[in-house]
Amino acid sequence: MTENIAIIGGGIGGLVTALSLDKLNIPYTLYERAASLEAVGAGIWLSPNALQVLQWINPTLLQEIQNAGNTLNRILVADHKFNPISDSNQDFVQGKFGFTTMAIHRGELQEILYKYVQQENIELGKEFKEYAQDSEKSIRLYFIDGSHVNTNAIIGADGIKSKIRKQLFPNSKLRYSGQTCWRGISNYDLDPLLESVGFTLWGEKLQFGVSKISNGKVYWFAVKMSQPNLTDDEKDRKVMLTNMFSEYPPLVTYLIKNTPNEKIFRDDLSDLELLNKWNLGNICLIGDAAHSMTPDLGQGGAQAIEDAFYLSNFIKKTKKLDTAFDKFYNYRKAKVEKLVKQSRLTSKISITNRFLEIIRNFILKKTPQSYIKKQMLELYKLDKTIANNI
Ligand SMILES: Cc1cc2nc3c(=O)[nH]c(=O)nc-3n(C[C@H](O)[C@H](O)[C@H](O)COP(=O)(O)OP(=O)(O)OC[C@H]3O[C@@H](n4cnc5c(N)ncnc54)[C@H](O)[C@@H]3O)c2cc1C
């Protein structure tokens, strides 16, 4: 492959695509708008499908990520009084894949991924503005700083508000989920019994999730049904959140109180209405740019990482880039679209009114463990036969 590929965006999807292309000796340049990639943000859960990709790229990279994070061997959903609704010991996942889900500081994950990418292939401080198709095989990229470059193909990994997507598919639409989320990292030592548990407490129109990410650091997220763009005073967030979760166990209040105010982030949660295609000619979208989902299954980042794995391998195996992009979309569409729909459904049932809560909890408690296990194994599966260098 002698054609040059431009990756726009150095988030999780863009960086793992770069690492995958490095592994397969495929030339590319990655353009990221941030001037530096620093350890900012809250936490993230990385599920075994994502970890298998990182292991394929480089076992040392995976080890470094595992050392920086915390392994979760139990996934628990409970009501706001901590009565279990769904409780899944992850030993069967460990047995099948060699690891379970892990929790890590998002910024630290990004820093480690960045460190392993071939540095000469990355340009930071380059904010993409628009592209122009010069000819069938030549695309000109324009940046906000006034510069431009020519490339043969674009991989749009520029996230949920993707400019590449807006230009490629101008009718694409984001859908507000009806929920706002606050996230933070608390300086707190969790009870040792909870250190390896990723748990979410579902209450009336509220949800609170917790996991240890490293010694003395706990990642939490708080979700509330709300109108979009409601303003909340950043300085009063702690007071507001502790009041909001006053009926929850005291642990929730401790976690919020032990989080520096400026380390509490807020997002209105949206997903992307399903696109009919993620690619056109020599331009292809991946990750949130292509199929942003609500965070309820903790799969958005993992799916961006899976995209990187499959796309790079299709590029390696296929002579023409546009054909590789078609194959990638056709292969990935079914799994990803199912997850977008499931995430949205979970977002609706996780935060609901008291009456529906009782019905929901009854149904979930009756769901057979064998069914839950089968679903998880299917979700975490990675088709390694697609890969060349295994
Ligand atoms: C509250 C919340 C919790 C979540 N929890 C999880 C979880 O536990 N597990 C999980 O797997 N997923 C989770 N997700 C989803 C996950 O964060 C996303 O799916 C993932 O970050 C998508 O990666 P990406 O690379 O496609 O996009 P992003 O991570 O958004 O990266 C996009 C990159 O592109 C850059 N960029 C944007 N525009 C331009 C431009 N014009 N020019 C150049 N660069 C540009 C940005 O600076 C950024 O670096 C969560 C999401 C939310 C909102």
Coordinates of C-alpha atoms and ligand atoms in Angstrom, one line a residue:
M1 CA 0.0 0.0 0.0
T2 CA 1.7 3.2 -1.1
E3 CA -1.3 5.5 -0.7
N4 CA -1.3 8.0 2.1
I5 CA -4.1 7.9 4.6
A6 CA -5.1 10.9 6.8
I7 CA -6.6 10.0 10.2
I8 CA -8.5 13.0 11.6
G9 CA -8.8 12.9 15.4
G10 CA -6.4 11.4 18.1
G11 CA -9.0 10.2 20.5
I12 CA -9.3 6.5 21.4
G13 CA -10.4 5.5 17.9
G14 CA -7.9 7.5 16.1
L15 CA -4.9 6.5 18.2
V16 CA -5.8 2.8 18.1
T17 CA -6.2 3.0 14.3
A18 CA -2.7 4.6 14.1
L19 CA -1.3 1.8 16.3
S20 CA -3.0 -0.8 14.1
L21 CA -1.7 0.8 10.9
D22 CA 1.8 1.0 12.4
K23 CA 1.6 -2.7 13.2
L24 CA 0.6 -3.6 9.6
N25 CA 3.2 -1.2 8.1
I26 CA 0.6 1.0 6.4
P27 CA 1.5 4.7 5.9
Y28 CA -0.7 7.4 7.4
T29 CA -0.6 10.8 9.1
L30 CA -2.8 11.5 12.1
Y31 CA -4.0 15.1 12.7
E32 CA -5.4 16.0 16.2
R33 CA -6.7 19.5 17.1
A34 CA -5.4 19.5 20.7
A35 CA -1.9 20.9 21.0
S36 CA -1.0 18.2 23.5
L37 CA -2.5 15.0 24.8
E38 CA -2.7 15.4 28.5
A39 CA -4.1 13.2 31.3
V40 CA -7.5 15.0 31.5
G41 CA -11.0 13.5 31.8
A42 CA -12.6 11.1 34.1
G43 CA -12.6 7.3 33.9
I44 CA -13.5 4.7 31.3
W45 CA -14.3 0.9 31.4
L46 CA -12.5 -1.1 28.8
S47 CA -14.2 -4.4 28.0
P48 CA -12.4 -7.6 26.8
N49 CA -13.2 -7.0 23.1
A50 CA -11.1 -3.8 23.4
L51 CA -8.4 -5.4 25.5
Q52 CA -8.0 -8.2 22.9
V53 CA -7.3 -5.6 20.2
L54 CA -4.7 -3.9 22.4
Q55 CA -3.1 -7.3 23.0
W56 CA -3.0 -8.0 19.3
I57 CA -1.3 -4.6 18.7
N58 CA 1.4 -5.1 21.4
P59 CA 1.2 -7.3 24.6
T60 CA 3.5 -4.8 26.3
L61 CA 1.1 -1.9 25.6
L62 CA -1.8 -4.0 27.1
Q63 CA 0.3 -4.7 30.1
E64 CA 1.1 -1.1 30.7
I65 CA -2.6 -0.2 30.4
Q66 CA -3.5 -3.0 32.8
N67 CA -0.9 -1.8 35.3
A68 CA -2.3 1.8 35.2
G69 CA -5.9 0.6 35.7
N70 CA -8.0 -1.7 37.9
T71 CA -9.5 -5.1 37.0
L72 CA -13.2 -5.5 37.6
N73 CA -14.3 -9.1 38.3
R74 CA -17.9 -8.4 39.2
I75 CA -20.4 -6.2 37.4
L76 CA -23.3 -5.3 39.6
V77 CA -26.5 -3.4 39.0
A78 CA -28.5 -2.6 42.2
D79 CA -31.3 -0.3 43.2
H80 CA -30.6 2.9 45.1
K81 CA -30.5 1.0 48.4
F82 CA -27.9 -1.4 47.1
N83 CA -30.3 -4.4 46.6
P84 CA -28.9 -6.3 43.6
I85 CA -30.9 -6.3 40.4
S86 CA -28.3 -8.0 38.2
D87 CA -25.0 -9.4 39.6
S88 CA -22.5 -11.0 37.2
N89 CA -19.3 -12.6 38.5
Q90 CA -16.9 -12.3 35.5
D91 CA -14.8 -15.5 36.1
F92 CA -16.4 -17.0 33.0
V93 CA -15.2 -14.0 30.9
Q94 CA -11.7 -14.3 32.5
G95 CA -11.7 -18.1 31.6
K96 CA -12.7 -17.4 28.0
F97 CA -10.5 -14.4 27.1
G98 CA -7.8 -14.3 29.7
F99 CA -9.0 -10.9 31.2
T100 CA -12.2 -9.2 32.3
T101 CA -13.3 -5.6 32.0
M102 CA -11.0 -3.0 33.5
A103 CA -11.4 0.6 34.6
I104 CA -8.8 3.3 34.0
H105 CA -8.3 7.0 34.0
R106 CA -9.3 8.1 30.4
G107 CA -6.5 10.6 30.1
E108 CA -3.9 8.0 31.3
L109 CA -5.2 5.6 28.7
Q110 CA -4.9 8.2 26.0
E111 CA -1.3 9.1 27.1
I112 CA -0.2 5.4 27.0
L113 CA -1.8 4.9 23.6
Y114 CA -0.1 8.1 22.3
K115 CA 3.3 7.0 23.6
Y116 CA 3.2 3.8 21.6
V117 CA 2.3 5.5 18.2
Q118 CA 5.1 6.2 15.8
Q119 CA 5.6 9.9 16.7
E120 CA 6.7 11.1 13.2
N121 CA 3.2 10.1 12.0
I122 CA 1.3 12.4 14.4
E123 CA 0.6 16.2 14.0
L124 CA -0.9 17.8 17.0
G125 CA -2.5 21.3 17.1
K126 CA -4.0 20.6 13.6
E127 CA -7.7 21.3 13.6
F128 CA -9.4 20.0 10.4
K129 CA -11.7 22.5 8.8
E130 CA -13.0 21.0 5.5
Y131 CA -11.9 18.8 2.6
A132 CA -12.1 19.2 -1.2
Q133 CA -12.1 16.2 -3.6
D134 CA -9.4 17.2 -6.1
S135 CA -9.7 14.0 -8.2
E136 CA -10.9 10.5 -7.6
K137 CA -7.7 9.7 -5.7
S138 CA -6.6 13.0 -4.3
I139 CA -8.3 14.9 -1.4
R140 CA -7.2 18.2 -0.1
L141 CA -7.5 18.8 3.6
Y142 CA -7.8 22.3 5.0
F143 CA -7.0 23.2 8.6
I144 CA -8.1 26.0 10.8
D145 CA -4.6 27.4 10.9
G146 CA -4.8 28.1 7.2
S147 CA -2.6 25.2 6.1
H148 CA -3.5 22.4 3.7
V149 CA -2.2 19.0 2.7
N150 CA -3.1 16.4 0.0
T151 CA -4.0 12.9 0.9
N152 CA -5.4 9.8 -0.9
A153 CA -7.9 8.9 1.8
I154 CA -9.5 10.1 5.1
I155 CA -10.4 8.1 8.2
G156 CA -12.7 10.4 10.2
A157 CA -12.1 9.6 13.9
D158 CA -13.2 13.1 15.0
G159 CA -15.8 12.1 17.5
I160 CA -19.5 12.6 18.0
K161 CA -19.5 16.2 16.6
S162 CA -17.4 15.1 13.5
K163 CA -16.8 17.7 10.9
I164 CA -15.9 15.0 8.4
R165 CA -19.3 13.4 8.9
K166 CA -21.1 16.8 8.6
Q167 CA -19.5 17.4 5.2
L168 CA -19.9 13.7 4.0
F169 CA -23.4 13.2 5.3
P170 CA -24.9 16.6 5.9
N171 CA -28.3 15.1 6.9
S172 CA -26.9 13.1 9.8
K173 CA -28.5 13.9 13.2
L174 CA -27.6 13.7 16.9
R175 CA -30.5 12.6 19.2
Y176 CA -30.6 13.8 22.7
S177 CA -31.1 10.9 25.1
G178 CA -33.1 12.9 27.7
Q179 CA -30.2 12.6 30.2
T180 CA -27.4 14.7 31.6
C181 CA -24.3 13.1 33.1
W182 CA -21.7 14.3 35.6
R183 CA -18.4 12.4 35.9
G184 CA -15.6 12.7 38.4
I185 CA -12.5 11.1 40.0
S186 CA -12.7 11.0 43.7
N187 CA -9.7 10.8 46.0
Y188 CA -11.1 7.9 48.1
D189 CA -10.2 4.4 49.3
L190 CA -13.1 2.1 48.5
D191 CA -13.9 -0.7 50.9
P192 CA -11.7 -3.7 49.8
L193 CA -14.9 -5.7 49.1
L194 CA -15.9 -3.2 46.4
E195 CA -12.5 -2.7 44.8
S196 CA -13.0 -5.2 42.0
V197 CA -16.7 -4.4 41.5
G198 CA -18.0 -2.1 38.8
F199 CA -21.4 -1.1 40.1
T200 CA -24.3 1.1 39.1
L201 CA -27.2 2.1 41.4
W202 CA -30.4 2.7 39.5
G203 CA -33.0 4.9 41.2
E204 CA -36.0 6.9 40.2
K205 CA -34.9 9.1 37.3
L206 CA -31.3 8.9 38.6
Q207 CA -28.3 6.6 38.3
F208 CA -24.9 6.5 40.0
G209 CA -22.0 4.3 38.8
V210 CA -18.7 3.6 40.6
S211 CA -15.4 1.8 40.0
K212 CA -11.9 2.0 41.4
I213 CA -9.4 3.0 38.7
S214 CA -6.2 2.9 40.7
N215 CA -5.0 3.1 44.4
G216 CA -6.9 5.9 46.2
K217 CA -8.8 6.9 43.0
V218 CA -12.4 6.1 42.3
Y219 CA -14.2 7.0 39.1
W220 CA -17.9 7.8 39.4
F221 CA -20.7 9.0 37.1
A222 CA -24.1 10.4 38.0
V223 CA -26.9 10.5 35.4
K224 CA -30.2 12.4 35.7
M225 CA -33.3 12.7 33.4
S226 CA -33.2 16.3 32.2
Q227 CA -33.7 18.8 29.5
P228 CA -30.6 19.5 27.4
N229 CA -28.4 22.6 28.0
L230 CA -29.7 23.2 31.5
T231 CA -27.2 25.4 33.2
D232 CA -25.7 24.3 36.5
D233 CA -23.3 26.4 38.4
E234 CA -19.9 24.7 38.3
K235 CA -18.9 26.0 41.7
D236 CA -22.1 24.5 43.3
R237 CA -22.0 21.1 41.6
K238 CA -21.0 19.2 44.7
V239 CA -23.8 20.6 46.7
M240 CA -26.3 20.0 43.9
L241 CA -25.2 16.4 43.4
T242 CA -25.1 15.5 47.0
N243 CA -28.7 16.8 47.3
M244 CA -29.7 15.0 44.2
F245 CA -28.4 11.7 45.6
S246 CA -29.4 12.2 49.2
E247 CA -31.5 9.0 49.3
Y248 CA -28.5 6.9 48.0
P249 CA -26.0 5.1 50.4
P250 CA -23.6 7.4 52.2
L251 CA -20.7 6.2 49.9
V252 CA -22.2 8.2 47.1
T253 CA -22.0 11.4 49.1
Y254 CA -18.4 10.6 50.2
L255 CA -17.3 10.1 46.7
I256 CA -18.8 13.4 45.5
K257 CA -17.4 15.3 48.5
N258 CA -13.9 13.9 47.9
T259 CA -13.8 15.1 44.3
P260 CA -12.3 18.5 43.5
N261 CA -15.0 20.7 41.9
E262 CA -12.9 21.4 38.8
K263 CA -12.6 17.6 38.3
I264 CA -16.4 17.2 37.8
F265 CA -17.3 17.1 34.1
R266 CA -20.8 17.5 32.7
D267 CA -22.2 16.2 29.4
D268 CA -25.6 16.1 27.9
L269 CA -25.9 12.5 26.5
S270 CA -26.7 12.0 22.9
D271 CA -26.3 9.4 20.3
L272 CA -26.2 9.5 16.5
E273 CA -29.2 8.5 14.4
L274 CA -28.1 5.4 12.5
L275 CA -26.3 6.3 9.2
N276 CA -27.1 4.4 6.0
K277 CA -23.3 4.2 5.4
W278 CA -20.1 5.2 7.1
N279 CA -18.1 5.6 4.0
L280 CA -18.1 7.2 0.5
G281 CA -15.3 6.9 -2.0
N282 CA -12.0 7.1 -0.2
I283 CA -13.5 8.6 3.0
C284 CA -14.5 6.4 6.0
L285 CA -15.8 7.3 9.4
I286 CA -15.1 5.2 12.6
G287 CA -15.9 5.4 16.3
D288 CA -18.3 8.1 17.5
A289 CA -18.1 9.9 14.2
A290 CA -19.8 6.9 12.6
H291 CA -22.0 5.4 15.3
S292 CA -22.0 7.3 18.6
M293 CA -24.0 5.4 21.2
T294 CA -25.2 6.4 24.7
P295 CA -22.7 5.2 27.4
D296 CA -25.1 2.8 29.0
L297 CA -23.4 -0.4 27.9
G298 CA -19.9 1.1 28.2
Q299 CA -19.2 0.1 24.6
G300 CA -18.6 3.4 22.6
G301 CA -14.9 3.4 23.2
A302 CA -14.6 -0.4 22.8
Q303 CA -16.4 -0.3 19.5
A304 CA -14.1 2.5 18.3
I305 CA -11.2 0.2 19.2
E306 CA -12.8 -2.7 17.4
D307 CA -13.3 -0.5 14.3
A308 CA -9.6 0.3 14.3
F309 CA -8.7 -3.4 14.4
Y310 CA -11.1 -4.5 11.6
L311 CA -10.6 -1.4 9.4
S312 CA -6.8 -1.7 9.4
N313 CA -6.9 -5.4 8.6
F314 CA -9.4 -4.8 5.7
I315 CA -7.0 -2.1 4.4
K316 CA -4.1 -4.5 4.6
K317 CA -5.9 -7.3 2.8
T318 CA -7.7 -5.2 0.1
K319 CA -6.0 -3.6 -2.9
K320 CA -8.3 -0.6 -3.2
L321 CA -9.1 1.6 -0.2
D322 CA -12.7 2.3 -1.2
T323 CA -13.3 -1.5 -1.4
A324 CA -11.7 -1.9 2.0
F325 CA -14.0 0.8 3.4
D326 CA -17.0 -1.0 1.9
K327 CA -16.0 -4.3 3.4
F328 CA -15.4 -2.7 6.7
Y329 CA -18.8 -1.1 6.9
N330 CA -20.6 -4.3 5.7
Y331 CA -18.8 -6.4 8.3
R332 CA -19.3 -4.0 11.2
K333 CA -22.8 -2.7 10.6
A334 CA -24.8 -5.5 12.3
K335 CA -22.9 -5.6 15.6
V336 CA -22.6 -1.9 16.0
E337 CA -26.2 -1.0 15.1
K338 CA -27.4 -3.6 17.6
L339 CA -25.3 -2.0 20.3
V340 CA -26.5 1.5 19.4
K341 CA -30.1 0.3 19.8
Q342 CA -29.4 -1.7 23.0
S343 CA -27.6 1.2 24.6
R344 CA -30.5 3.5 23.9
L345 CA -33.0 1.0 25.3
T346 CA -30.8 0.5 28.4
S347 CA -30.7 4.3 28.8
K348 CA -34.5 4.3 28.9
I349 CA -34.9 1.5 31.3
S350 CA -32.1 2.4 33.7
I351 CA -33.7 5.8 34.5
T352 CA -37.4 5.5 34.8
N353 CA -40.3 6.3 37.1
R354 CA -41.1 4.3 40.3
F355 CA -43.8 2.1 38.7
L356 CA -41.8 1.0 35.7
E357 CA -38.8 0.5 38.0
I358 CA -40.7 -2.3 39.9
I359 CA -41.6 -4.1 36.6
R360 CA -38.0 -3.6 35.2
N361 CA -36.3 -5.0 38.4
F362 CA -38.7 -8.0 38.4
I363 CA -37.9 -8.8 34.8
L364 CA -34.1 -8.3 35.2
K365 CA -34.0 -10.5 38.4
K366 CA -35.8 -13.3 36.5
T367 CA -33.4 -13.2 33.5
P368 CA -31.5 -16.4 33.5
Q369 CA -27.7 -16.1 34.2
S370 CA -27.0 -18.5 31.2
Y371 CA -28.7 -15.9 28.9
I372 CA -26.7 -13.0 30.3
K373 CA -23.5 -15.0 30.0
K374 CA -24.2 -15.9 26.4
Q375 CA -24.9 -12.2 25.5
M376 CA -21.6 -11.1 27.2
L377 CA -19.5 -13.7 25.5
E378 CA -21.0 -12.7 22.1
L379 CA -20.4 -9.0 22.8
Y380 CA -16.7 -9.5 23.8
K381 CA -15.8 -11.8 20.9
L382 CA -13.2 -10.5 18.5
D383 CA -12.9 -12.3 15.1
K384 CA -9.1 -12.7 15.0
T385 CA -9.3 -14.7 11.7
I386 CA -9.6 -11.2 10.0
A387 CA -6.2 -10.3 11.3
N388 CA -3.1 -10.9 9.2
N389 CA -0.3 -10.9 11.7
I390 CA -1.6 -13.3 14.3
Ligands
LIG1 C1 -20.4 9.8 30.0 C2 -19.7 8.9 29.1 C3 -19.1 7.7 29.6 C4 -18.6 6.8 28.7 N1 -18.0 5.6 29.2 C5 -17.5 4.7 28.4 C6 -17.0 3.5 28.9 O1 -16.9 3.2 30.1 N2 -16.5 2.6 28.0 C7 -16.5 2.8 26.7 O2 -16.0 1.9 25.9 N3 -17.0 4.0 26.2 C8 -17.5 4.9 27.0 N4 -18.0 6.1 26.5 C9 -17.9 6.3 25.0 C10 -16.6 6.7 24.6 O3 -16.1 7.8 25.3 C11 -16.6 7.1 23.1 O4 -17.3 6.2 22.4 C12 -15.1 7.2 22.6 O5 -14.4 8.2 23.2 C13 -15.2 7.4 21.1 O6 -13.8 7.5 20.6 P1 -13.5 8.3 19.3 O7 -12.1 8.2 19.1 O8 -14.5 7.9 18.2 O9 -14.0 9.8 19.6 P2 -13.3 10.8 20.7 O10 -12.8 10.0 21.9 O11 -14.4 11.9 21.0 O12 -12.1 11.5 20.0 C14 -12.2 12.4 19.0 C15 -10.9 13.1 18.8 O13 -11.0 13.9 17.6 C16 -10.4 15.2 17.9 N5 -11.1 16.1 17.0 C17 -12.4 16.5 17.0 N6 -12.6 17.4 16.0 C18 -11.4 17.5 15.3 C19 -11.0 18.3 14.2 N7 -11.9 19.1 13.5 N8 -9.7 18.2 13.8 C20 -8.8 17.4 14.5 N9 -9.1 16.7 15.5 C21 -10.4 16.8 16.0 C22 -10.8 15.4 19.4 O14 -10.0 16.4 19.9 C23 -10.6 14.0 20.0 O15 -9.2 13.8 20.4 C24 -18.5 7.0 27.3 C25 -19.1 8.2 26.8 C26 -19.6 9.1 27.7 C27 -20.2 10.4 27.1

